[in-house]
Coordinates of C-alpha atoms in Angstrom, one line a residue:
M20 CA 123.2 63.5 106.2
M21 CA 122.9 64.1 109.7
N22 CA 125.0 67.3 109.5
I23 CA 121.8 68.5 107.6
K24 CA 119.4 67.6 110.5
K25 CA 121.8 69.4 113.0
K26 CA 122.4 72.5 110.9
F27 CA 118.6 73.2 110.8
A28 CA 117.3 71.8 114.0
G29 CA 117.7 75.0 115.7
I30 CA 116.2 76.9 113.0
M31 CA 113.0 74.9 113.2
M32 CA 112.8 75.3 116.9
G33 CA 112.9 79.2 116.8
L34 CA 110.0 79.3 114.1
A35 CA 108.3 76.7 116.4
I36 CA 107.6 79.6 118.8
T37 CA 104.9 80.9 116.4
M38 CA 104.1 77.9 114.2
P39 CA 104.5 74.4 113.9
L40 CA 106.5 73.1 111.3
S41 CA 108.5 70.0 110.3
L42 CA 111.2 69.5 107.1
T43 CA 111.9 66.1 105.3
I44 CA 114.4 65.4 103.1
P45 CA 114.6 62.1 101.3
L46 CA 118.5 62.0 100.0
S47 CA 119.2 59.0 97.9
G48 CA 116.5 56.7 99.1
N49 CA 117.1 57.8 102.6
V50 CA 114.6 60.0 104.7
V51 CA 115.7 62.5 107.2
N52 CA 113.0 64.1 109.2
A53 CA 113.7 66.9 111.9
A54 CA 110.6 67.9 113.7
S55 CA 110.2 71.1 116.0
S56 CA 107.7 71.4 118.9
A57 CA 104.8 73.7 118.7
A58 CA 104.4 76.1 122.0
S59 CA 101.6 73.6 123.1
G60 CA 104.3 70.9 123.6
T61 CA 102.8 68.8 121.0
D62 CA 105.2 67.2 118.2
S63 CA 104.4 68.8 115.1
S64 CA 104.8 65.5 113.0
D65 CA 101.6 64.8 114.3
Y66 CA 100.2 67.6 112.6
I67 CA 98.6 67.7 109.3
L68 CA 98.3 71.2 107.3
N69 CA 96.6 72.6 104.3
I70 CA 99.4 72.3 101.5
G71 CA 97.3 75.0 99.4
S72 CA 98.5 75.0 95.6
V73 CA 100.9 72.0 95.9
S74 CA 97.5 70.3 95.6
K75 CA 97.8 70.8 92.1
M76 CA 100.9 68.4 91.7
Y77 CA 98.7 65.8 93.1
V78 CA 95.8 66.4 90.6
T79 CA 98.4 66.8 87.8
A80 CA 100.0 63.5 88.8
A81 CA 96.4 62.0 88.7
V82 CA 95.7 63.1 85.2
M83 CA 99.2 62.0 83.8
Q84 CA 98.7 58.5 85.2
L85 CA 95.7 58.6 83.2
V86 CA 97.6 59.6 80.3
D87 CA 100.1 57.0 80.9
Q88 CA 96.9 54.4 80.7
G89 CA 95.7 56.0 77.1
K90 CA 92.5 57.3 79.1
I91 CA 93.2 61.1 78.6
D92 CA 94.8 63.0 75.8
L93 CA 96.5 66.0 77.0
D94 CA 95.8 67.9 73.7
A95 CA 92.0 66.8 73.8
P96 CA 89.3 69.5 74.5
V97 CA 88.2 69.7 78.1
T98 CA 84.8 68.9 76.7
D99 CA 85.8 65.5 75.7
Y100 CA 86.0 64.6 79.5
I101 CA 83.4 66.9 80.8
N102 CA 80.5 67.3 78.6
D103 CA 78.5 69.8 80.5
F104 CA 81.5 72.1 81.0
K105 CA 80.2 75.5 79.3
L106 CA 81.0 79.1 79.3
A107 CA 79.2 82.0 77.9
D108 CA 82.3 82.5 75.5
E109 CA 82.4 80.2 72.7
R110 CA 86.0 79.9 72.9
Y111 CA 86.0 77.7 75.8
K112 CA 85.4 74.6 73.2
D113 CA 89.2 75.3 72.4
I114 CA 90.7 74.7 75.9
T115 CA 92.6 71.7 76.2
V116 CA 93.6 69.5 79.0
R117 CA 97.1 70.7 78.7
M118 CA 96.1 74.3 78.9
L119 CA 94.4 73.8 82.3
M120 CA 97.8 72.2 83.5
N121 CA 100.2 75.0 82.3
H122 CA 98.0 77.9 82.9
T123 CA 97.0 79.2 79.3
S124 CA 93.3 78.2 79.3
G125 CA 92.4 81.8 79.5
L126 CA 89.8 81.3 82.1
M127 CA 89.2 84.4 84.6
G128 CA 90.7 82.8 87.6
T129 CA 89.3 81.8 90.8
Q130 CA 85.7 81.3 91.9
Y131 CA 86.5 82.1 95.6
G132 CA 82.7 81.9 96.9
G133 CA 82.8 79.2 99.5
I134 CA 86.4 77.7 98.5
F135 CA 87.7 78.5 102.1
L136 CA 85.8 77.8 104.9
L137 CA 86.3 77.8 108.8
G138 CA 85.1 74.3 110.4
E139 CA 83.0 73.4 108.0
K140 CA 83.0 70.4 105.4
S141 CA 81.0 71.0 102.3
E142 CA 80.7 69.5 98.9
K143 CA 78.5 72.6 97.7
Y144 CA 81.6 74.5 96.1
H145 CA 82.4 71.3 94.3
D146 CA 78.8 70.4 93.1
T147 CA 78.0 73.8 92.0
F148 CA 81.2 74.6 90.2
L149 CA 80.4 74.1 86.8
K150 CA 77.2 76.2 87.1
N151 CA 78.8 79.2 88.6
I152 CA 81.5 79.5 86.1
S153 CA 79.0 79.0 83.2
G154 CA 78.4 82.6 82.9
E155 CA 82.1 83.6 82.7
H156 CA 83.8 84.6 79.5
L157 CA 87.8 84.4 78.7
K158 CA 90.3 86.9 79.6
A159 CA 92.2 85.8 76.3
D160 CA 92.4 83.1 73.6
P161 CA 93.1 79.8 75.1
G162 CA 96.8 79.1 74.7
T163 CA 97.8 82.7 74.3
F164 CA 100.1 83.3 77.7
N165 CA 100.5 81.8 80.6
C166 CA 98.3 83.2 83.5
Y167 CA 98.0 81.5 86.8
C168 CA 94.6 79.9 87.1
N169 CA 93.1 77.9 90.2
D170 CA 89.7 77.4 88.5
G171 CA 91.6 75.1 85.4
F172 CA 92.9 72.9 88.5
T173 CA 89.4 72.2 89.7
L174 CA 88.2 71.3 86.3
L175 CA 91.3 68.8 86.2
E176 CA 89.8 67.5 89.4
I177 CA 86.4 66.7 87.6
I178 CA 88.1 65.3 84.7
V179 CA 89.6 62.8 87.0
E180 CA 86.5 62.0 88.6
R181 CA 84.6 61.8 85.4
V182 CA 87.4 59.5 83.7
S183 CA 87.8 57.1 86.8
D184 CA 84.5 57.0 88.3
K185 CA 85.7 57.8 91.6
T186 CA 86.0 61.0 93.9
F187 CA 89.4 62.6 93.5
T188 CA 89.9 61.8 97.2
E189 CA 89.1 58.3 96.6
Y190 CA 91.5 58.3 93.3
M191 CA 94.6 59.8 95.2
E192 CA 94.0 57.4 98.2
E193 CA 94.1 54.4 95.9
N194 CA 96.4 55.7 93.2
I195 CA 98.9 57.9 94.8
C196 CA 98.9 57.4 98.8
M197 CA 98.9 53.8 98.5
P198 CA 101.6 53.3 95.9
L199 CA 103.8 55.6 98.1
S200 CA 103.0 54.1 101.3
V201 CA 101.9 57.3 102.9
S202 CA 99.2 57.7 105.4
N203 CA 99.2 61.3 106.4
T204 CA 97.7 62.6 103.0
G205 CA 94.3 62.9 101.7
S206 CA 91.7 65.7 102.0
V207 CA 88.8 66.8 104.3
W208 CA 86.7 63.9 103.5
D209 CA 89.3 61.3 104.6
M210 CA 91.4 62.7 107.1
D211 CA 91.1 63.2 110.8
M212 CA 90.9 67.3 110.5
D213 CA 91.3 67.6 114.5
R214 CA 94.7 66.8 113.4
Q215 CA 95.3 70.1 111.7
A216 CA 97.9 72.4 112.8
P217 CA 96.2 75.3 114.6
I218 CA 95.5 78.7 112.7
Y219 CA 95.6 81.9 114.4
I220 CA 94.3 85.8 114.1
N221 CA 95.3 88.8 115.9
G222 CA 98.7 87.0 117.0
N223 CA 97.5 84.3 119.1
V224 CA 93.6 83.9 118.8
K225 CA 93.0 80.5 117.7
L226 CA 90.3 80.0 114.8
E227 CA 88.2 76.9 113.8
P228 CA 90.1 74.6 111.4
E229 CA 90.6 76.0 107.9
Y230 CA 89.0 73.4 105.1
V231 CA 89.6 74.0 101.4
S232 CA 86.6 72.8 99.3
A233 CA 88.7 72.8 95.8
I234 CA 90.6 69.8 96.3
G235 CA 92.4 69.7 93.2
A236 CA 93.3 73.1 93.2
G237 CA 94.2 73.5 96.9
G238 CA 92.8 71.3 99.2
V239 CA 95.0 68.4 99.7
V240 CA 96.2 68.0 103.2
S241 CA 99.4 66.3 104.5
N242 CA 102.6 66.6 106.4
A243 CA 106.0 67.5 105.3
E244 CA 107.3 64.0 105.4
D245 CA 104.5 62.8 103.3
V246 CA 104.7 65.8 100.6
A247 CA 108.7 65.1 100.4
V248 CA 108.0 61.3 99.8
F249 CA 105.5 62.5 97.0
G250 CA 108.1 64.8 95.4
S251 CA 110.3 61.7 95.3
A252 CA 108.1 60.1 92.8
F253 CA 109.3 62.7 90.5
F254 CA 112.9 61.5 91.0
T255 CA 114.7 60.3 87.6
G256 CA 114.1 56.4 87.2
N257 CA 111.3 56.4 89.8
D258 CA 108.2 54.7 88.0
V259 CA 106.2 54.1 91.5
L260 CA 103.6 56.7 90.2
L261 CA 104.3 57.7 86.5
S262 CA 106.4 57.1 83.3
E263 CA 109.6 58.7 82.6
E264 CA 107.8 60.0 79.5
A265 CA 105.2 61.6 81.7
K266 CA 107.4 63.2 84.1
K267 CA 109.7 64.4 81.4
E268 CA 106.5 66.0 79.9
M269 CA 105.6 68.0 83.1
S270 CA 109.0 69.2 83.7
K271 CA 109.3 70.9 80.1
N272 CA 109.3 74.5 80.2
N273 CA 105.9 75.6 79.1
K274 CA 106.5 79.4 78.7
I275 CA 104.0 80.4 75.8
G276 CA 103.7 83.9 74.2
V277 CA 105.1 86.7 75.9
S278 CA 104.9 85.3 79.4
T279 CA 107.6 85.2 81.9
E280 CA 106.8 82.3 84.0
N281 CA 108.5 79.0 83.8
F282 CA 105.8 76.8 84.3
G283 CA 105.7 73.2 83.7
L284 CA 103.0 71.2 83.8
G285 CA 101.6 71.8 87.3
W286 CA 105.1 72.9 88.3
D287 CA 105.3 76.7 89.2
E288 CA 109.1 76.8 87.9
V289 CA 111.0 74.1 86.0
E290 CA 114.1 76.4 85.1
K291 CA 115.9 78.1 88.2
E292 CA 118.9 80.2 86.6
D293 CA 121.5 79.7 89.5
Y294 CA 120.9 75.8 89.5
K295 CA 120.8 75.6 85.9
K296 CA 124.0 77.3 85.5
A297 CA 125.5 74.3 87.9
G298 CA 123.7 71.7 85.8
V299 CA 121.1 70.9 88.2
T300 CA 117.6 70.9 87.4
V301 CA 115.0 71.8 90.2
L302 CA 111.5 71.8 89.9
S303 CA 109.5 73.6 92.7
K304 CA 105.8 74.2 93.5
G305 CA 104.2 76.6 96.4
G306 CA 101.1 76.7 98.0
D307 CA 99.0 79.1 100.2
T308 CA 95.5 79.0 101.9
D309 CA 94.6 82.3 104.0
F310 CA 96.2 80.7 107.0
Q311 CA 98.8 77.6 106.0
H312 CA 101.5 77.4 103.6
A313 CA 103.7 74.9 101.8
S314 CA 106.8 74.6 99.4
L315 CA 108.0 71.5 97.4
V316 CA 111.4 71.5 95.6
V317 CA 112.6 68.5 94.1
A318 CA 116.1 67.9 92.1
P319 CA 114.8 64.7 90.0
D320 CA 118.4 63.9 88.8
D321 CA 119.9 64.4 92.1
E322 CA 117.1 62.6 94.0
I323 CA 116.6 65.5 96.4
S324 CA 112.8 66.3 97.5
V325 CA 112.4 69.0 100.3
A326 CA 108.9 69.9 102.0
V327 CA 108.3 72.9 104.2
L328 CA 104.9 73.2 105.4
S329 CA 103.8 76.0 108.2
S330 CA 100.8 77.3 109.7
G331 CA 101.4 81.3 109.4
G332 CA 104.2 82.6 107.4
G333 CA 103.9 82.3 103.4
S334 CA 104.9 79.8 100.6
D335 CA 107.8 82.2 99.7
I336 CA 109.6 81.9 102.8
N337 CA 109.2 78.1 103.1
E338 CA 110.7 78.0 99.4
K339 CA 113.7 80.1 100.5
M340 CA 114.1 77.7 103.4
A341 CA 113.5 74.8 101.3
L342 CA 116.4 75.8 98.9
A343 CA 118.7 76.3 101.4
I344 CA 118.2 72.9 102.4
M345 CA 118.5 71.8 98.9
D346 CA 121.8 73.7 98.7
E347 CA 123.0 71.7 101.8
A348 CA 122.0 68.4 100.2
L349 CA 123.5 69.3 97.0
S350 CA 126.9 70.4 98.5
E351 CA 127.0 66.7 100.3
Q352 CA 126.9 65.7 96.8
G353 CA 130.0 67.8 95.6
I354 CA 127.6 70.4 93.8
S355 CA 128.1 74.3 94.7
I356 CA 125.3 76.5 93.9
E357 CA 126.2 80.0 93.5
H358 CA 123.6 82.7 94.5
P359 CA 125.2 86.0 93.3
E360 CA 124.4 88.8 95.5
E361 CA 122.3 91.7 94.2
E362 CA 124.5 94.5 92.9
K363 CA 123.9 97.8 93.9
P364 CA 122.2 100.2 91.8
E365 CA 124.2 103.0 90.2
L366 CA 121.9 105.9 90.4
L367 CA 121.4 108.8 87.8
S368 CA 120.9 112.4 89.0
E369 CA 118.6 113.1 85.8
V370 CA 116.2 111.1 84.0
P371 CA 117.2 110.4 80.5
E372 CA 115.3 112.7 77.9
K373 CA 114.1 109.3 76.1
I374 CA 112.2 108.2 79.2
L375 CA 110.2 111.5 79.8
K376 CA 108.0 110.4 77.2
Y377 CA 106.1 107.8 79.4
E378 CA 104.8 110.4 81.6
G379 CA 100.9 109.7 81.8
L380 CA 98.2 107.8 83.3
Y381 CA 98.8 104.0 83.8
A382 CA 96.2 101.2 85.0
N383 CA 96.0 97.7 85.9
T384 CA 93.2 95.7 87.2
S385 CA 92.9 97.2 90.2
L386 CA 94.0 100.6 90.0
T387 CA 95.0 103.9 87.9
L388 CA 97.7 105.9 88.7
S389 CA 99.9 108.8 87.4
I390 CA 103.6 108.8 86.4
S391 CA 105.6 111.9 86.2
F392 CA 109.2 113.0 86.5
P393 CA 109.4 116.1 88.7
D394 CA 112.4 118.2 87.3
K395 CA 113.8 115.4 85.4
Q396 CA 115.4 114.2 88.9
Y397 CA 113.1 111.1 89.6
M398 CA 110.0 109.4 89.0
R399 CA 106.9 110.0 91.0
V400 CA 104.1 107.4 91.1
V401 CA 100.8 108.7 92.8
S402 CA 97.7 106.7 92.9
V403 CA 94.6 108.3 91.2
T404 CA 91.9 105.7 91.6
G405 CA 91.7 102.2 93.5
E406 CA 91.3 101.3 97.2
Q407 CA 94.6 102.8 98.7
E408 CA 95.9 106.4 98.2
F409 CA 99.7 106.3 98.1
E410 CA 102.8 107.9 96.8
E411 CA 106.0 106.4 95.7
Q412 CA 109.4 107.8 94.4
F413 CA 111.9 106.0 92.2
M414 CA 115.2 107.2 90.8
C415 CA 116.7 106.0 87.6
T416 CA 119.9 103.6 87.2
K417 CA 122.4 103.6 84.4
D418 CA 120.7 100.7 82.8
N419 CA 117.3 102.7 82.6
T420 CA 115.5 100.9 85.1
F421 CA 113.7 102.6 88.1
V422 CA 114.5 101.6 92.0
K423 CA 112.2 102.3 94.6
M424 CA 113.4 104.9 97.1
S425 CA 112.7 105.4 100.9
G426 CA 112.6 109.0 101.9
D427 CA 112.3 112.2 99.8
V428 CA 114.4 112.3 96.6
A429 CA 114.1 116.2 96.0
S430 CA 115.6 117.1 99.3
G431 CA 118.4 114.5 99.2
N432 CA 117.2 112.5 101.8
A433 CA 116.6 109.1 100.2
I434 CA 118.2 105.8 100.1
V435 CA 117.3 102.6 98.0
A436 CA 114.4 100.9 99.7
Q437 CA 114.8 97.1 100.9
P438 CA 113.8 94.7 99.3
M439 CA 114.8 96.3 96.4
K440 CA 112.0 97.0 93.8
A441 CA 113.1 97.9 90.1
Y442 CA 110.8 98.4 87.1
S443 CA 111.4 99.7 83.5
F444 CA 109.4 100.8 80.5
E445 CA 108.9 98.8 77.3
E446 CA 107.1 99.1 74.5
I447 CA 105.6 96.2 72.8
N448 CA 103.4 96.2 69.6
G449 CA 102.9 100.2 70.1
Q450 CA 102.0 99.8 73.7
V451 CA 103.9 101.2 76.7
Y452 CA 103.9 98.8 79.7
L453 CA 105.7 99.1 83.2
M454 CA 107.5 96.1 84.0
D455 CA 109.2 94.5 87.3
S456 CA 112.8 93.4 87.4
Y457 CA 111.5 89.9 86.4
G458 CA 110.3 91.0 83.3
S459 CA 106.5 90.9 84.4
Y460 CA 104.0 93.1 83.6
S461 CA 102.9 95.4 86.2
L462 CA 100.9 98.5 84.3
Y463 CA 99.8 99.6 80.8
K464 CA 100.2 103.1 79.8
V465 CA 96.6 104.3 79.1
P466 CA 96.5 105.9 75.5
E467 CA 95.4 109.5 74.9
K468 CA 92.5 108.1 72.6
N469 CA 91.1 105.3 74.7
R470 CA 87.7 103.8 75.5
A471 CA 87.2 105.5 78.7
A472 CA 87.7 108.7 77.4
E473 CA 84.6 108.1 75.5
V474 CA 82.3 107.3 78.3
L475 CA 79.5 109.7 78.5
S476 CA 78.8 112.0 81.1
S477 CA 75.9 110.3 82.5
V478 CA 77.9 107.1 82.9
Q479 CA 80.8 109.0 84.7
S480 CA 78.3 110.8 86.9
A481 CA 76.8 107.3 88.1
W482 CA 80.1 105.8 89.0
D483 CA 81.1 109.4 90.5
E484 CA 78.5 109.2 92.9
R485 CA 79.7 105.7 94.0
S486 CA 83.3 107.2 94.5
G487 CA 84.4 106.5 98.2
V488 CA 81.6 104.1 98.9
T489 CA 82.4 101.0 100.6
Y490 CA 80.5 97.8 99.5
Y491 CA 80.4 94.9 102.0
L492 CA 80.5 91.1 101.4
V493 CA 77.3 89.5 101.7
S494 CA 77.4 86.3 99.9
G495 CA 78.7 83.2 101.2
S496 CA 78.1 80.9 104.4
A497 CA 78.6 81.6 108.0
S498 CA 82.1 79.7 107.6
D499 CA 83.2 81.5 104.7
V500 CA 87.1 82.5 105.3
N501 CA 86.7 85.8 103.5
Y502 CA 84.7 87.4 106.4
T503 CA 88.1 87.2 108.5
Q504 CA 89.9 89.7 105.9
N505 CA 88.5 90.0 102.3
N506 CA 85.2 91.5 103.0
H507 CA 84.8 94.9 101.6
I508 CA 85.8 96.7 98.4
T509 CA 86.0 100.6 98.0
L510 CA 85.4 102.2 94.5
R511 CA 87.1 105.3 93.7
T512 CA 86.7 107.8 90.5
S513 CA 88.9 110.8 89.6
E514 CA 88.9 113.7 87.1
E515 CA 92.3 112.6 86.3
A516 CA 91.2 109.4 85.2
H517 CA 88.0 109.9 83.2
G518 CA 86.2 106.6 82.6
F519 CA 88.0 104.7 85.2
V520 CA 86.4 103.4 88.5
N521 CA 89.5 101.6 90.3
G522 CA 91.1 99.8 87.4
Y523 CA 88.0 99.3 85.2
V524 CA 86.7 101.1 82.4
M525 CA 83.1 102.4 82.6
Q526 CA 81.0 100.5 80.3
D527 CA 77.3 102.0 81.4
E528 CA 76.1 103.3 84.5
N529 CA 75.9 99.8 85.9
H530 CA 78.9 98.0 84.4
A531 CA 82.8 98.6 84.3
N532 CA 85.0 95.9 82.8
I533 CA 88.9 95.3 82.3
D534 CA 90.3 97.1 79.8
I535 CA 93.6 95.3 78.8
V536 CA 94.3 91.7 80.2
M537 CA 98.5 91.8 80.6
P538 CA 99.7 88.5 80.6
G539 CA 101.2 87.0 83.9
S540 CA 100.2 87.2 87.5
I541 CA 99.3 90.8 87.4
S542 CA 96.1 89.3 85.5
R543 CA 95.7 86.3 87.7
D544 CA 92.1 86.7 89.2
L545 CA 90.1 88.9 87.3
S546 CA 86.2 90.0 87.3
D547 CA 84.2 92.8 85.8
L548 CA 82.0 94.8 87.9
R549 CA 78.4 94.8 88.0
M550 CA 76.1 96.9 90.0
E551 CA 72.5 96.0 90.7
E552 CA 69.5 97.2 92.8
I553 CA 67.5 94.9 94.8
D554 CA 64.4 96.2 97.0
G555 CA 65.9 99.7 97.3
K556 CA 69.2 98.5 98.0
E557 CA 72.6 98.5 95.8
Y558 CA 75.0 95.9 95.4
L559 CA 78.1 95.5 93.8
C560 CA 78.7 92.0 92.2
L561 CA 82.0 90.6 91.0
D562 CA 80.5 87.4 89.6
D563 CA 83.7 85.9 88.3
Y564 CA 85.1 85.7 92.1
G565 CA 81.3 84.7 93.1
W566 CA 81.3 87.9 95.4
K567 CA 78.0 90.0 96.4
C568 CA 78.6 93.1 98.3
I569 CA 76.3 95.7 99.7
S570 CA 76.6 99.3 99.8
E571 CA 77.2 101.2 103.1
K572 CA 74.7 103.6 102.2
N573 CA 72.4 100.6 102.9
I574 CA 73.7 99.3 106.0
P575 CA 71.9 100.5 109.3
V576 CA 73.2 101.6 112.7
F577 CA 73.4 98.9 115.3
T578 CA 70.9 100.3 118.1
D579 CA 69.8 99.1 121.2
D580 CA 66.6 98.4 119.4
V581 CA 68.3 95.5 117.6
K582 CA 67.3 92.5 119.8
S583 CA 67.4 89.8 117.2
V584 CA 68.7 89.4 113.6
E585 CA 66.6 87.1 111.4
L586 CA 69.1 85.1 109.1
K587 CA 68.8 84.9 105.2
S588 CA 71.0 82.3 103.2
G589 CA 73.6 84.2 100.9
E590 CA 72.6 87.6 102.5
A591 CA 74.8 88.6 105.5
S592 CA 73.5 91.4 107.6
W593 CA 75.9 94.3 108.3
F594 CA 75.4 96.9 110.8
R595 CA 77.4 100.2 111.7
I596 CA 78.5 100.4 115.2
D597 CA 78.4 104.2 115.9
G598 CA 79.5 105.7 119.3
V599 CA 79.0 103.0 121.6
Q600 CA 80.1 103.4 125.2
N601 CA 81.3 100.5 127.2
E602 CA 78.9 98.2 125.9
T603 CA 78.8 94.4 126.0
I604 CA 76.4 92.2 124.4
K605 CA 75.4 88.4 124.7
L606 CA 75.0 86.5 121.6
D607 CA 72.8 83.6 121.1
I608 CA 74.2 82.1 118.1
P609 CA 72.5 78.7 116.4
E610 CA 74.4 76.2 114.3
N611 CA 75.5 77.3 110.8
A612 CA 75.8 80.8 111.8
S613 CA 78.3 83.0 112.8
V614 CA 78.8 86.7 114.2
Y615 CA 82.1 89.1 113.3
V616 CA 83.0 92.5 115.0
Y617 CA 85.1 94.9 113.4
D618 CA 86.8 98.0 114.8
K619 CA 86.9 101.5 112.7
Y620 CA 89.8 100.3 110.9
M621 CA 88.1 96.6 110.0
N622 CA 90.4 94.8 112.1
I623 CA 88.7 91.8 113.7
K624 CA 87.8 92.1 117.4
Y625 CA 85.6 89.1 117.6
S626 CA 84.3 86.1 115.6
S627 CA 82.3 83.5 116.9
L628 CA 84.5 81.3 115.0
M629 CA 87.3 82.1 117.5
T630 CA 87.8 79.0 119.8
G631 CA 86.8 79.3 123.1
Y632 CA 85.8 83.0 123.2
G633 CA 82.4 82.8 124.7
N634 CA 79.1 84.6 124.0
S635 CA 79.8 87.9 125.7
V636 CA 81.2 90.6 123.2
P637 CA 82.5 94.0 124.0
L638 CA 81.8 96.5 121.4
P639 CA 84.3 99.1 120.0
E640 CA 83.0 102.6 119.9
Y641 CA 83.0 102.6 116.1
G642 CA 83.1 99.9 113.7
M643 CA 81.0 97.1 112.2
I644 CA 79.3 94.0 112.8
V645 CA 77.9 91.1 110.8
F646 CA 75.6 88.4 111.1
I647 CA 75.7 85.5 108.9
G648 CA 73.5 82.3 108.5
E649 CA 70.7 80.5 106.7
N650 CA 67.0 81.0 106.1
G651 CA 64.9 80.5 109.1
S652 CA 67.5 81.1 111.9
T653 CA 67.8 83.7 114.3
I654 CA 70.5 85.3 116.2
N655 CA 69.3 86.5 119.5
I656 CA 71.2 89.5 121.1
G657 CA 71.3 90.2 124.9
R658 CA 72.4 93.7 126.3

């Protein structure tokens, strides 16, 4: 065990320069804890972090405890436990508890409005959740296929609360934390959030702490040691939390329909091929918030649990480190895991004739693009509608897959791009799809006779007038994390993709919907588009996300005449910064209000949620400024 600690301590110290991080490995009942020091000099073992979607394992464990007690039936309708759960789609009555756990509920995905907050604890998201999703339709019949879904785990959180008559935080403390004797796990409601590992933007600018309002879906906070101890509860023979039957049920492969994911109940993966070949079962769950990340991997039969948490980075990076440690731990038990290197693709100089028929227009939920095969030499992919314009080139391999190239194929100056990305065409029930190397859906081929082609010219004209127009987020509170990054959407149409706006099919002048829902992560979070006009201002609404955005055409210029801004709940006030010369403003910001300043590329230059910044703000020559707050409050501006 000590050699594991020595092997990885140096790596952790390197990572500690940019992020606090700790790793914990229970091995056969023993715990090895190796903690790095953050740049501030604080021992990272003192930190707690958001563990994001690893939280789903905690709410899943809670539900399975209630299943063990006979209080919940996995295959009973959700409505048996939440009688006020309703959608604008009668199929919701067919959603079972199990479907929430294995991501087959058919729910649209995630209500994002208010889920991530900076420096604010709020019960609003939890208390209004059922009302907010009540107007949604389902993306698919319940039980049809797996598609990752956060909202399903918020429903599981509510089920635990209704059945136990406790808040989820209370339930977790009494039934998970206490039996495991862990003291650094909880939520914003029972933990000292001043201990949260710091988060940064623009490299080294510290922000207010990040809080997650959806506890069951992603709001558990913990440290690496506690998460690893929680993982040990899934060891074979460990009944401290769950019966053996419950754990086996959770670890079964719940791949359903044409899905490619190896979901268990709660687990992201219950079958990892390299480990399976060695006779080892490895279960894994990753989690990401906007700023903090986690990975938990468990080998239940071999009694190994590894947790890697970080502030910065990503759960995919954390999982790679966790699996590297897993390999070392298995090696100590005499088990060698082989990870075959990716084979170098054998490229063809000409695209096979049978593939040329796949040329045409393709779409997914966010864009349309054109696929062609110039001179039969390579595959050319060009964006047609969507927020970003791009062109990519791919060469065909001997097994009829296409690998992305870096450089220009036609001139002979191209190499296989790294990391390698590969795609292939597949026909399923008469529909052509572009699949990635993991067998997941990426795009569908737009049939020549499709609903979009039948769109009336008046409808096309209405959306064409909006093409190139950017809409800026106005919903959400002053602490909403969305204002740090996901704060605008640009609509695009094209003559080449008649009837499409971005990846949506126009329904009428003010509505555009998703045409084909593909199984898997490509359809993870969906929302139709709805336009509305209020007091002469146009808004883009993505109701299934909980977002409302205002047209840039209705945003005024931030002139010297703007001395104060009166705030309105759920209606952020945006201004364009246009041609400012070396100007600094002073802001008087009341409680429950915030201000963001962006340059012309929408990079954040200032936020009142940056700690210790002060109230004097230099303005960029061109950009945007937004004021967010509540009814009755005013932000005063000095110049």
